[in-house]
Coordinates of C-alpha atoms in Angstrom, one line a residue:
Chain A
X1 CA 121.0 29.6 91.5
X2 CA 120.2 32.8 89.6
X3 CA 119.2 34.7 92.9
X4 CA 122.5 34.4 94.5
X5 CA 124.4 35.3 91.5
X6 CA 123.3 37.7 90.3
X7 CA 124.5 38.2 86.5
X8 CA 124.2 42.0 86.5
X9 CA 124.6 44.3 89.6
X10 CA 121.1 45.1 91.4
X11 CA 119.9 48.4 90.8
X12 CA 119.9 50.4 94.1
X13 CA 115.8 50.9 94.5
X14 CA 115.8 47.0 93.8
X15 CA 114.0 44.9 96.8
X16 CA 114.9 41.4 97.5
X17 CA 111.5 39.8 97.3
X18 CA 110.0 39.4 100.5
X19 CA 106.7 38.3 99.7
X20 CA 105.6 36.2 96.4
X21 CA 102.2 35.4 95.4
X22 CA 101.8 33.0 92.6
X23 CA 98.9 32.5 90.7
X24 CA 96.6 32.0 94.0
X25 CA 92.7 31.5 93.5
X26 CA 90.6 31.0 96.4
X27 CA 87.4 28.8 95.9
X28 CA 85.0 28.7 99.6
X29 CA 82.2 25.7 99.6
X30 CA 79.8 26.1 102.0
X31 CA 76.8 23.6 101.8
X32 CA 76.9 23.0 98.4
X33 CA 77.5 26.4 97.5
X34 CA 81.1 27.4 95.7
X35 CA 82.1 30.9 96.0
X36 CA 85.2 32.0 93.9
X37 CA 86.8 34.7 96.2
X38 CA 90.4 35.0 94.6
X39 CA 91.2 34.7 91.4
X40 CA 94.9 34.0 89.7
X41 CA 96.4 36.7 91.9
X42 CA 100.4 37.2 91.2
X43 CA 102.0 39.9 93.3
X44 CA 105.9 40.3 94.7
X45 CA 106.5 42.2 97.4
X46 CA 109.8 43.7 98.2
X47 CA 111.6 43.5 101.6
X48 CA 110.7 46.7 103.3
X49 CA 107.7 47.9 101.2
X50 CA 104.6 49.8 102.2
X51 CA 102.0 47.9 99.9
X52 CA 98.4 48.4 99.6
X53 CA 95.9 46.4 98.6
X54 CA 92.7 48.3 97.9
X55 CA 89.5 47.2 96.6
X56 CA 85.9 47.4 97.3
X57 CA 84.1 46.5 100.8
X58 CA 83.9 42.1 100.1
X59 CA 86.3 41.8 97.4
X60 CA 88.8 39.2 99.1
X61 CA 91.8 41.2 100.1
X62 CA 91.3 40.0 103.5
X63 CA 90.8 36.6 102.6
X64 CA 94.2 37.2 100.2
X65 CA 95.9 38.8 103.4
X66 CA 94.6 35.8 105.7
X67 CA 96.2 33.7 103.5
X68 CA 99.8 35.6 103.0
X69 CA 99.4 34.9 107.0
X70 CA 98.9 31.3 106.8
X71 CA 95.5 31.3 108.6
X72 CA 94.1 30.1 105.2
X73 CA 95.7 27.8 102.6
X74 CA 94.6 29.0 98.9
X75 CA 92.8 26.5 96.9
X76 CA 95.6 26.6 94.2
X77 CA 98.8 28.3 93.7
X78 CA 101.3 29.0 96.0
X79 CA 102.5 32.0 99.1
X80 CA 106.1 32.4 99.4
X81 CA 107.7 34.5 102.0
X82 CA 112.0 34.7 101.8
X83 CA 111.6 31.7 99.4
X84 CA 109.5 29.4 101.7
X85 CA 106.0 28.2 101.4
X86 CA 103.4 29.9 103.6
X87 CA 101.8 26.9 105.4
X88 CA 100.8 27.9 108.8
X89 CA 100.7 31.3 110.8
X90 CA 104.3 32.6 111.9
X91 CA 105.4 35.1 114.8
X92 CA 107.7 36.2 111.4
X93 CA 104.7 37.7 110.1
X94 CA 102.0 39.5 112.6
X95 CA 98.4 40.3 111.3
X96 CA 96.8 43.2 112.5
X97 CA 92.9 42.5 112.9
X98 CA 90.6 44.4 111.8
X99 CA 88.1 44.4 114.9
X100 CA 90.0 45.0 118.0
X101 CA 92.1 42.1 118.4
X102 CA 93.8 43.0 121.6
X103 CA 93.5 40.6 124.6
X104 CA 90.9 42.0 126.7
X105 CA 92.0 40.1 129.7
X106 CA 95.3 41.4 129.6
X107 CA 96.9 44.8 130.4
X108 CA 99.0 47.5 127.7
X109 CA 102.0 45.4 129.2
X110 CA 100.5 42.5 129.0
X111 CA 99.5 42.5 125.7
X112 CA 102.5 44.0 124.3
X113 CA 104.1 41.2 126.2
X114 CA 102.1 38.8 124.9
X115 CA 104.4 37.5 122.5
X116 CA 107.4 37.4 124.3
X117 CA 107.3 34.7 126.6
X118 CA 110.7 33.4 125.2
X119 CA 113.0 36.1 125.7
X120 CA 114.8 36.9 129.3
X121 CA 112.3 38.9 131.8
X122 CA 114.5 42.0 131.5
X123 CA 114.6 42.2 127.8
X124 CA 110.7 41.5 127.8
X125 CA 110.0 44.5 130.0
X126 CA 112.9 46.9 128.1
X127 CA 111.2 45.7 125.2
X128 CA 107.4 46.6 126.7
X129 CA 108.7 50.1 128.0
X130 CA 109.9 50.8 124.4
X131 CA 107.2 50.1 122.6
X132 CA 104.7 51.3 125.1
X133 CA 107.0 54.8 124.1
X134 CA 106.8 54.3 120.8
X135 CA 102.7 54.1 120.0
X136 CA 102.3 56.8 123.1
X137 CA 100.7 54.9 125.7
X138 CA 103.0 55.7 128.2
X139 CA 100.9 56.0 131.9
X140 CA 98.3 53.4 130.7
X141 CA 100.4 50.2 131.1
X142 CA 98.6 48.7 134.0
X143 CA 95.3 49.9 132.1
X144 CA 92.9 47.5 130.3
X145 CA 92.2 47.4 126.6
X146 CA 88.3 48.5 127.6
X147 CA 89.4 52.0 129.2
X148 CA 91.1 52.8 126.1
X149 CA 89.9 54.7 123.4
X150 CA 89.7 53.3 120.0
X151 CA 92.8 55.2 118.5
X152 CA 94.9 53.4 121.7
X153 CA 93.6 50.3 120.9
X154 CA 95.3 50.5 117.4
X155 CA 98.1 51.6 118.6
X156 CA 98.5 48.7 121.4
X157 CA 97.9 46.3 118.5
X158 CA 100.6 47.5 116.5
X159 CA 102.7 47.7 119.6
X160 CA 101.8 43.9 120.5
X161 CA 102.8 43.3 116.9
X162 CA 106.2 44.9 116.5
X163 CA 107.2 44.0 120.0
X164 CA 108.0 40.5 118.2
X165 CA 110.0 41.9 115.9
X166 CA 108.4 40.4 112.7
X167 CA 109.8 40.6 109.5
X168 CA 105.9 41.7 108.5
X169 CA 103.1 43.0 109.5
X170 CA 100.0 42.6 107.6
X171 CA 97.2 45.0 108.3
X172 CA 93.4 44.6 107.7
X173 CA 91.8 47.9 107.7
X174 CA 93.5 48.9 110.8
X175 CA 91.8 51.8 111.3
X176 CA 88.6 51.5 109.3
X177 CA 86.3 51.6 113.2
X178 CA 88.0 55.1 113.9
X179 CA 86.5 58.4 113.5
X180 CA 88.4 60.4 110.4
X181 CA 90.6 62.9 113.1
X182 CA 91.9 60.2 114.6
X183 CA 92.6 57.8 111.1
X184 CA 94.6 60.6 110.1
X185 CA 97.2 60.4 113.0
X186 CA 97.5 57.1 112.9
X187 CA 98.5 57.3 109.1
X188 CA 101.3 59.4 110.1
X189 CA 102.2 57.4 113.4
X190 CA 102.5 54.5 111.1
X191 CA 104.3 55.6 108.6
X192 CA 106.8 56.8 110.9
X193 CA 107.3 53.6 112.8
X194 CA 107.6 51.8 109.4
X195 CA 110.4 54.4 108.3
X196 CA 112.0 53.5 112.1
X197 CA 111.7 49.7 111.6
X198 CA 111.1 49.2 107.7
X199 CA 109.2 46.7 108.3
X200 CA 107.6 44.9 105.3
X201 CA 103.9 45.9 105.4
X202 CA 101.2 44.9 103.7
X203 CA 98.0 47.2 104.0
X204 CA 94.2 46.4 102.6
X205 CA 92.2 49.2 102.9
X206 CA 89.0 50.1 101.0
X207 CA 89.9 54.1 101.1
X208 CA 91.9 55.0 98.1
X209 CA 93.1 58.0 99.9
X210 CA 94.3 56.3 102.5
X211 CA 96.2 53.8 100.1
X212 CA 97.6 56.6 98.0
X213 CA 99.1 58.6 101.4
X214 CA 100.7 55.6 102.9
X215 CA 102.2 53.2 100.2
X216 CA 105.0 52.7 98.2
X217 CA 102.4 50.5 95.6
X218 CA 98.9 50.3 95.7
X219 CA 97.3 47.0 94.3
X220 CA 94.1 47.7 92.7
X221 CA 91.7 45.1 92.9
X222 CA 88.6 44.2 91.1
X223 CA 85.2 42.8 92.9
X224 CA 84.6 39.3 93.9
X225 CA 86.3 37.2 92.9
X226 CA 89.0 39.6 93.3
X227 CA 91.9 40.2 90.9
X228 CA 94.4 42.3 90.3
X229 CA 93.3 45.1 87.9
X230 CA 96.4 47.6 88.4
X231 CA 99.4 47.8 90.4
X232 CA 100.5 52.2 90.7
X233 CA 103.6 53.0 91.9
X234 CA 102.9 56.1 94.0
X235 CA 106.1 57.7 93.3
X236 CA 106.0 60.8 95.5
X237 CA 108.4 60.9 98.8
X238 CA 107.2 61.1 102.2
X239 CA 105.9 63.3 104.2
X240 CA 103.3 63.6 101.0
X241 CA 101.5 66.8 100.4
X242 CA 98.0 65.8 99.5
X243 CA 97.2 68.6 97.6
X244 CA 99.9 68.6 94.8
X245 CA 99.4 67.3 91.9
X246 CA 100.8 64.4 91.9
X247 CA 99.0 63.3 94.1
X248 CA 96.1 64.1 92.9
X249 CA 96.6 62.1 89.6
X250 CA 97.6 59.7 90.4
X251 CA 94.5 59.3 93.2
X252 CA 92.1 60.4 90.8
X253 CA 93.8 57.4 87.8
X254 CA 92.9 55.0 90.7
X255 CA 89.3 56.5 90.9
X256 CA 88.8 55.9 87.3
X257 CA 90.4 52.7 87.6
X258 CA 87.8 51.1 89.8
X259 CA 84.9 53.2 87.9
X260 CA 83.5 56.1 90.3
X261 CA 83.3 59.2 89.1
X262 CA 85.3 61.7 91.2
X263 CA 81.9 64.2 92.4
X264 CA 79.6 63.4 95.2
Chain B
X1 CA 86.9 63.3 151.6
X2 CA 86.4 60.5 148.9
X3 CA 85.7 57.7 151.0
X4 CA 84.0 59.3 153.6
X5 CA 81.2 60.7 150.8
X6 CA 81.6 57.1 149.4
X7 CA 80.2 55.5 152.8
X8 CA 77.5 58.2 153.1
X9 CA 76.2 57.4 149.5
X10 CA 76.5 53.6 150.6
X11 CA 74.4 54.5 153.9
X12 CA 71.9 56.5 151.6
X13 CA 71.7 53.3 149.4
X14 CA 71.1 51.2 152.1
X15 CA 68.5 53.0 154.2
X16 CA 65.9 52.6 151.7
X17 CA 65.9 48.7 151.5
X18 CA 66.1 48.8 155.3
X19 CA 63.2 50.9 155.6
X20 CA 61.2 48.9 153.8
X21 CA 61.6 46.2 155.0
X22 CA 60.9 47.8 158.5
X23 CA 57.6 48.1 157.4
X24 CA 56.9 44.6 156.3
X25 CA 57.7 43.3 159.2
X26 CA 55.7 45.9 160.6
X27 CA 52.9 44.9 158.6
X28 CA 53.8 41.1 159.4
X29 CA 53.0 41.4 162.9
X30 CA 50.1 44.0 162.8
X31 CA 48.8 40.9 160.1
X32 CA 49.5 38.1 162.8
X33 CA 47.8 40.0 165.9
X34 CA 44.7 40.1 163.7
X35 CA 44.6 36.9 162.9
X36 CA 42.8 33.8 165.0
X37 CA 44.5 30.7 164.0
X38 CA 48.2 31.1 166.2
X39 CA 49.9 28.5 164.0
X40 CA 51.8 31.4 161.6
X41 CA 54.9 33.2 163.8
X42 CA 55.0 36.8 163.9
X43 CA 58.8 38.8 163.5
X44 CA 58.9 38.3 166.8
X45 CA 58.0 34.8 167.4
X46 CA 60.5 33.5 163.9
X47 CA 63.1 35.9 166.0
X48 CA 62.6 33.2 169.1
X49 CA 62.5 29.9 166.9
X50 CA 66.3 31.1 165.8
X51 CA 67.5 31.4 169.1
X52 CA 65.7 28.2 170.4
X53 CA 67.7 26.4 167.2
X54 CA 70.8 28.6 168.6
X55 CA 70.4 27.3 172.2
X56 CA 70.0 23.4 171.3
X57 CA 73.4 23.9 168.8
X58 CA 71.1 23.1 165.8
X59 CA 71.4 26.3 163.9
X60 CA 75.1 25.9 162.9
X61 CA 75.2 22.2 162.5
X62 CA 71.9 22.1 159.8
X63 CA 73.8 24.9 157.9
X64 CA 77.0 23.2 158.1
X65 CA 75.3 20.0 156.6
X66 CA 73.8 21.7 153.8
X67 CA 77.1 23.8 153.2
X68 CA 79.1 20.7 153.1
X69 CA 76.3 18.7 150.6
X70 CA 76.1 21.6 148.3
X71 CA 80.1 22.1 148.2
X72 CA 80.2 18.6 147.4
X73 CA 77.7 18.3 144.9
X74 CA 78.5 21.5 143.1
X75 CA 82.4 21.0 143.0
X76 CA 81.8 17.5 141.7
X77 CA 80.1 19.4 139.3
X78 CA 82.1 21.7 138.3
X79 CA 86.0 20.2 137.9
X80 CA 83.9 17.3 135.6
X81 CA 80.8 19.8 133.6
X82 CA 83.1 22.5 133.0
X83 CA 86.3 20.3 130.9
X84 CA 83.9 18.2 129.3
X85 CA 82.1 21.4 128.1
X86 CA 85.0 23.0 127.3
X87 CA 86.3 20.0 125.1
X88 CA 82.6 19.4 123.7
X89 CA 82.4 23.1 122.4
X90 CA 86.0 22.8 121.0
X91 CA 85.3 19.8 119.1
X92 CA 81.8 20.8 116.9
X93 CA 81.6 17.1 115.7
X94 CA 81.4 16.0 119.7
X95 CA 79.1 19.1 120.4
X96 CA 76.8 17.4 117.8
X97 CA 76.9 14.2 118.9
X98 CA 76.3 15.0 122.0
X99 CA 73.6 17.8 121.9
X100 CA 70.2 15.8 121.2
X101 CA 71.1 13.5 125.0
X102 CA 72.0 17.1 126.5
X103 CA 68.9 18.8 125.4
X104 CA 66.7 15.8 126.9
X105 CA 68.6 15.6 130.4
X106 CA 68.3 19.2 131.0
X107 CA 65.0 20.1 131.2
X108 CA 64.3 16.9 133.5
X109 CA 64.4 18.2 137.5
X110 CA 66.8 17.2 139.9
X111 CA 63.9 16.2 141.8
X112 CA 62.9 13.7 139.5
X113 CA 66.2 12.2 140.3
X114 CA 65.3 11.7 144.1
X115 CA 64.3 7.8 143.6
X116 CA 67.0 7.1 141.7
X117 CA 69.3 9.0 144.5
X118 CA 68.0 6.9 146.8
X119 CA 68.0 3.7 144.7
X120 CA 71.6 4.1 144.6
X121 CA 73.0 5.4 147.0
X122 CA 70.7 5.0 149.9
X123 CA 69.1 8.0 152.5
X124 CA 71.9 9.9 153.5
X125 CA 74.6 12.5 152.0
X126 CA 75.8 10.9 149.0
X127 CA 72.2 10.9 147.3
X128 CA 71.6 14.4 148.3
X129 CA 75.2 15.5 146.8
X130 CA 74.0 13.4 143.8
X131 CA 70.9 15.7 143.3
X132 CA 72.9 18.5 143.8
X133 CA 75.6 17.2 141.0
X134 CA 72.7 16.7 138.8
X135 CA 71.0 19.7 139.2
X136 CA 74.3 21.8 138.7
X137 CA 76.1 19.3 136.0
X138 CA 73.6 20.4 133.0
X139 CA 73.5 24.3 133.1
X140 CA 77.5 24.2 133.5
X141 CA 78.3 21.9 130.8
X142 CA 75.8 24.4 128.4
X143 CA 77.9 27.0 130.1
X144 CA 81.2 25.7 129.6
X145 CA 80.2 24.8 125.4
X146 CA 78.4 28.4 124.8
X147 CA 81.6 29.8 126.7
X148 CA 83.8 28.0 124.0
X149 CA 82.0 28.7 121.2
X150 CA 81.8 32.5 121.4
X151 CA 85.7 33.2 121.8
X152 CA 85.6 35.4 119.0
X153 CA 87.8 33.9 115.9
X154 CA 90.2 37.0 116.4
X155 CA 91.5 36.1 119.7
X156 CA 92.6 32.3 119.0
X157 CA 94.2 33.9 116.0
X158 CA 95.9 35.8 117.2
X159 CA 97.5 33.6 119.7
X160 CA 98.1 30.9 116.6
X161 CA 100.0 34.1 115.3
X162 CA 102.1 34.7 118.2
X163 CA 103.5 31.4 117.5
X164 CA 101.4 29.3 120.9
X165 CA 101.9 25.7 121.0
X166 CA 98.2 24.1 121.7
X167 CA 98.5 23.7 125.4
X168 CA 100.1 27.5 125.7
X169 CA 96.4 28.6 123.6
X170 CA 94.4 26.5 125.9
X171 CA 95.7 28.1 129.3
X172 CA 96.9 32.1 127.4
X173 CA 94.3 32.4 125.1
X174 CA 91.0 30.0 125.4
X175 CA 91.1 30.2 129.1
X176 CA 91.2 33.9 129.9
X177 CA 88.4 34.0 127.4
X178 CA 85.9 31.8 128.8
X179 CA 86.4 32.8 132.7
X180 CA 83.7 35.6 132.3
X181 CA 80.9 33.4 130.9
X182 CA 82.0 30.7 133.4
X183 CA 81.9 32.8 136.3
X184 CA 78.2 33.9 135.2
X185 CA 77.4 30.1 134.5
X186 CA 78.8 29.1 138.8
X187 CA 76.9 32.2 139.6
X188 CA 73.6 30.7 138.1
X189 CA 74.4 27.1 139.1
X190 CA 75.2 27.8 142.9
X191 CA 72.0 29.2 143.0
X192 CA 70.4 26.1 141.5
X193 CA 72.4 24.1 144.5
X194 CA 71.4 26.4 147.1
X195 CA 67.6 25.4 146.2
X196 CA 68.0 21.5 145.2
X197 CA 70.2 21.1 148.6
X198 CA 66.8 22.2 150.5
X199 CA 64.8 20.0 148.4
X200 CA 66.7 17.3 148.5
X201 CA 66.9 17.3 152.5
X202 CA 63.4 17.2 152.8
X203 CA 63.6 13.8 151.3
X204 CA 66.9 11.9 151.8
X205 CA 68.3 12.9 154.7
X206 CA 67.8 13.6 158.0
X207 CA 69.7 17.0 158.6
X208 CA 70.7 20.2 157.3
X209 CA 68.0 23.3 156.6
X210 CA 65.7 21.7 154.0
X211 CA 65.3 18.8 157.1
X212 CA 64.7 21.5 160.0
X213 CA 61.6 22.7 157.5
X214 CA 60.3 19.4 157.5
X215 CA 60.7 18.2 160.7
X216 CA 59.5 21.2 162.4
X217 CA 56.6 21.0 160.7
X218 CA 55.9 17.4 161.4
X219 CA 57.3 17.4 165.0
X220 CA 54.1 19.3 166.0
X221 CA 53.6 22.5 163.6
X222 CA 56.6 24.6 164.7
X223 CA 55.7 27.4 162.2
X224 CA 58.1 29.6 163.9
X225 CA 61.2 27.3 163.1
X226 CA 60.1 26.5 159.8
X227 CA 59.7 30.1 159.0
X228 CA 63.1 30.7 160.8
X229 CA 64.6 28.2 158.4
X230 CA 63.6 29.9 155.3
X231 CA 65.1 33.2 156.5
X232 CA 68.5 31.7 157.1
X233 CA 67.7 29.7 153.6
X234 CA 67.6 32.9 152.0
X235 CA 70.3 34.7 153.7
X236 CA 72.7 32.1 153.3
X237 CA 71.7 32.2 149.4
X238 CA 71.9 35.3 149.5
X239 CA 75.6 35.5 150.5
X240 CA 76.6 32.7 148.4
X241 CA 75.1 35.1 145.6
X242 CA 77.0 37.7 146.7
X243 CA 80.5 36.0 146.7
X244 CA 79.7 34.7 143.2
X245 CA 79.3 38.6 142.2
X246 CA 82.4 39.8 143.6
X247 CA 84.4 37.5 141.0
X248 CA 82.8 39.6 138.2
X249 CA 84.2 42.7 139.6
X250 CA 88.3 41.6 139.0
X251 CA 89.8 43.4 136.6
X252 CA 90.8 41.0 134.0
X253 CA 87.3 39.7 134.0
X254 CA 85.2 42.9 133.8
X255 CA 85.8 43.1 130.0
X256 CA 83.4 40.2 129.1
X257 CA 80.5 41.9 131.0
X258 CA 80.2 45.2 129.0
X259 CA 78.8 45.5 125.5
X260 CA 81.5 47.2 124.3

């Protein structure tokens, strides 16, 4: 097989493919009434990239990133992850939720624990006390998901999620319910656990800033039924300064990409 | 420092439901002295008919009776209502099956059961824990399928994610996510027991509180024991009311009673 031998040497920025998605289109019926959400939608993903996918509020990027999870099977076409087809959800690959999707009933332990009922009680709690240190929630492990603030609730979600040590996480608007102060530290808190773990992560967002600070690739996508219009490699190293220029172009190429002019 | 300004609000809380009700039974017995007919107790006289029932050992074996009818009944109840709920609300092809027969048995009240009761099972306990079983199997089972049904989509998800076989999401995830609307649904239903058990000892049974009512009143109009019997009707409810409450106050429950 041409994957295992390879006939000329990998370059050194190449990624073994993680993630494939091959020619998926999405068709909902609901009583009587057929809704085309994705549209032939082609995309690799490299092992250890920071992808976005960014498109307007309703587009389908989380029913594409439902579907890379295995909640949903796409009406046609095919998922792939490390070569095998995507059929049903997988601790391998954790999905962040959009609305708070910590367990309300549980504690910060016990959520971050939630997912490790199979490992040995002393590597469970080594493994809680580490990530509890890692999204800053250290003091609040007895406390329950409603005493926290929003920001903390992110964070215990992500916590929960890299606690099983997925290959993936895939994250819908993770921090679209928080006020702006707070979005912007939890950019940089995830970018620096993903440069820690180097986790594979897939991001959908609908804030093209937000898209263009944190990934390696942003996937621009049209409205419903969503497809891809552009894929930009942001090409700047981070920490990223977000006033160079660099920057700026290649933010404001994604603004004219999706049509808004760039004044308010 | 804490507590003790804790027990003094607590004693500030309390003196003003205490005072009025001071003067109610204040204006309870100026009412009585005014009036001709001597059939109605005064505080006073209700006060006596408690510790006549005390003195002939009745007190304490009526309220055991209608304790042990409405555990019955309402246990019965529950370990059958709340699975079958639970299962019916899972399973929306069984929830509509089974809605149009719900929706006409639960309006209908467990009085109207009393003949049947006694067709069945005859005057004694087991038709009055039958009442009791009807009157509390309806509002749990709605309970138990509204309970189901709201577990927002994220949470089961998420457990599907975390890799739970289907028993492990029933008892880790579906569980833990019901308990607060169930506990609200017991709360609501022992209530309902507490009030069919006195009906349905009026008719089918000759002991426990709802029978002292009656019986006093037929055994030569002793107002002051049937009045004596609604008090402890209502303080017993009361309390029941009040151990229901305290489950909503655990921790791991609390979050299903806020809006946020």
């Amino acid at each position: 097989m041409s994957s295992m031998q390879p006939i000329a040497a990998p370059l050194p920025f190449t990624l073994k493919t993680k993630l494939s998605v091959d020619r998926v289109s999405m068709v909902f019926e609901r009583d009587g009434n057929r809704t085309e959400v994705l549209n032939n939608i082609n995309l690799e993903v490299g092992d250890g990239e920071f992808v976005c996918l960014l498109g307007p509020s309703g587009c389908g990027k989380t029913t594409l990133l439902n579907a890379m999870a295995g909640f949903l099977s796409p009406t046609s076409g095919e998922i792939k992850v490390d070569g095998e087809a995507v059929r049903r959800p997988n601790p391998r690959r954790i999905f962040v939720f959009q609305e708070r999707g910590v367990f309300p009933w549980l504690t910060v332990e016990g959520n971050i624990g939630f997912g490790l009922s199979k490992v040995t009680k002393a590597e469970r709690e080594q493994r809680i006390a580490y990530y509890v240190k890692m999204v800053g929630l250290q003091g609040f492990e007895k406390t329950y998901p409603q005493e926290l603030s929003g920001g903390m609730k992110q964070r215990l979600e992500v916590a929960r999620a890299l606690a099983v040590n997925p290959d993936m996480l895939l994250l819908d608007e993770p921090f679209g319910a928080l006020d702006s102060i707070t979005r912007l530290v939890m950019r940089g808190e995830l970018l620096r656990i993903w440069e820690a773990e180097r986790k594979t992560v897939i991001f959908v967002t609908h804030d093209i800033d937000e898209a263009v600070q944190l990934a390696d690739r942003v996937v621009v996508m049209s409205a419903r039924p969503a497809s891809i219009r552009q894929i930009v490699n942001i090409d700047i190293a981070h920490p990223r300064d977000i006033s160079a220029p660099r920057y700026l172009e290649l933010r404001d190429g994604i603004f004219q990409q999706i049509g808004l002019a760039h004044k308010v | 420092m804490r507590d003790e300004h804790a027990t003094r609000t607590n004693l500030l809380l309390l003196w003003r439901p205490l005072a009025f009700i001071a003067l109610l039974l204040l204006l309870w017995e100026i009412g009585i002295r005014r009036q001709a007919s001597h059939l109605l107790p005064g505080p006073w006289g209700v006060v006596g008919g408690i510790v006549d029932l005390v003195r002939h050992g009745l007190l304490l074996k009526y309220i055991v009776a209608s304790l042990f009818r409405v555990t019955w009944g309402f246990a019965l109840a529950v370990v059958t209502a709340i699975p079958l709920g639970l299962a019916v609300g899972w399973y929306r092809r069984a929830e509509m099956a089974l809605n149009p027969i719900l929706q006409i048995l639960r309006p209908i009240s467990p009085l109207a059961w009393i003949p049947i009761a006694i067709l069945w099972f005859g005057v004694g306990d087991l038709a009055a824990i039958f009442l009791i079983f009807v009157g509390c199997f309806f509002p749990l089972m709605l309970t138990a399928i509204d309970a189901v049904q709201s577990i927002p989509a994220v949470y089961v998800n998420a457990g599907r994610n975390f890799g739970l076989s289907s028993a492990a999401l029933v008892y880790r995830v579906l569980y833990p996510a019901v308990v607060p609307k169930l506990i609200v649904g017991l709360r609501i239903t022992l209530g309902i027991a507490w009030l069919v058990v006195v009906a349905a000892e009026m008719i089918a049974v000759s002991s426990g509180l709802g029978f002292l009512i009656v019986d006093a009143r037929n055994a030569g109009n002793r107002y002051d024991l049937v009045v004596a019997g609604m008090l402890i009707i209502g303080i017993i409810g009361l309390l029941l009311d009040l151990g229901m409450q305290s489950l909503e106050k655990v921790k791991s429950f609390r979050w299903g009673y806020s809006e946020d």
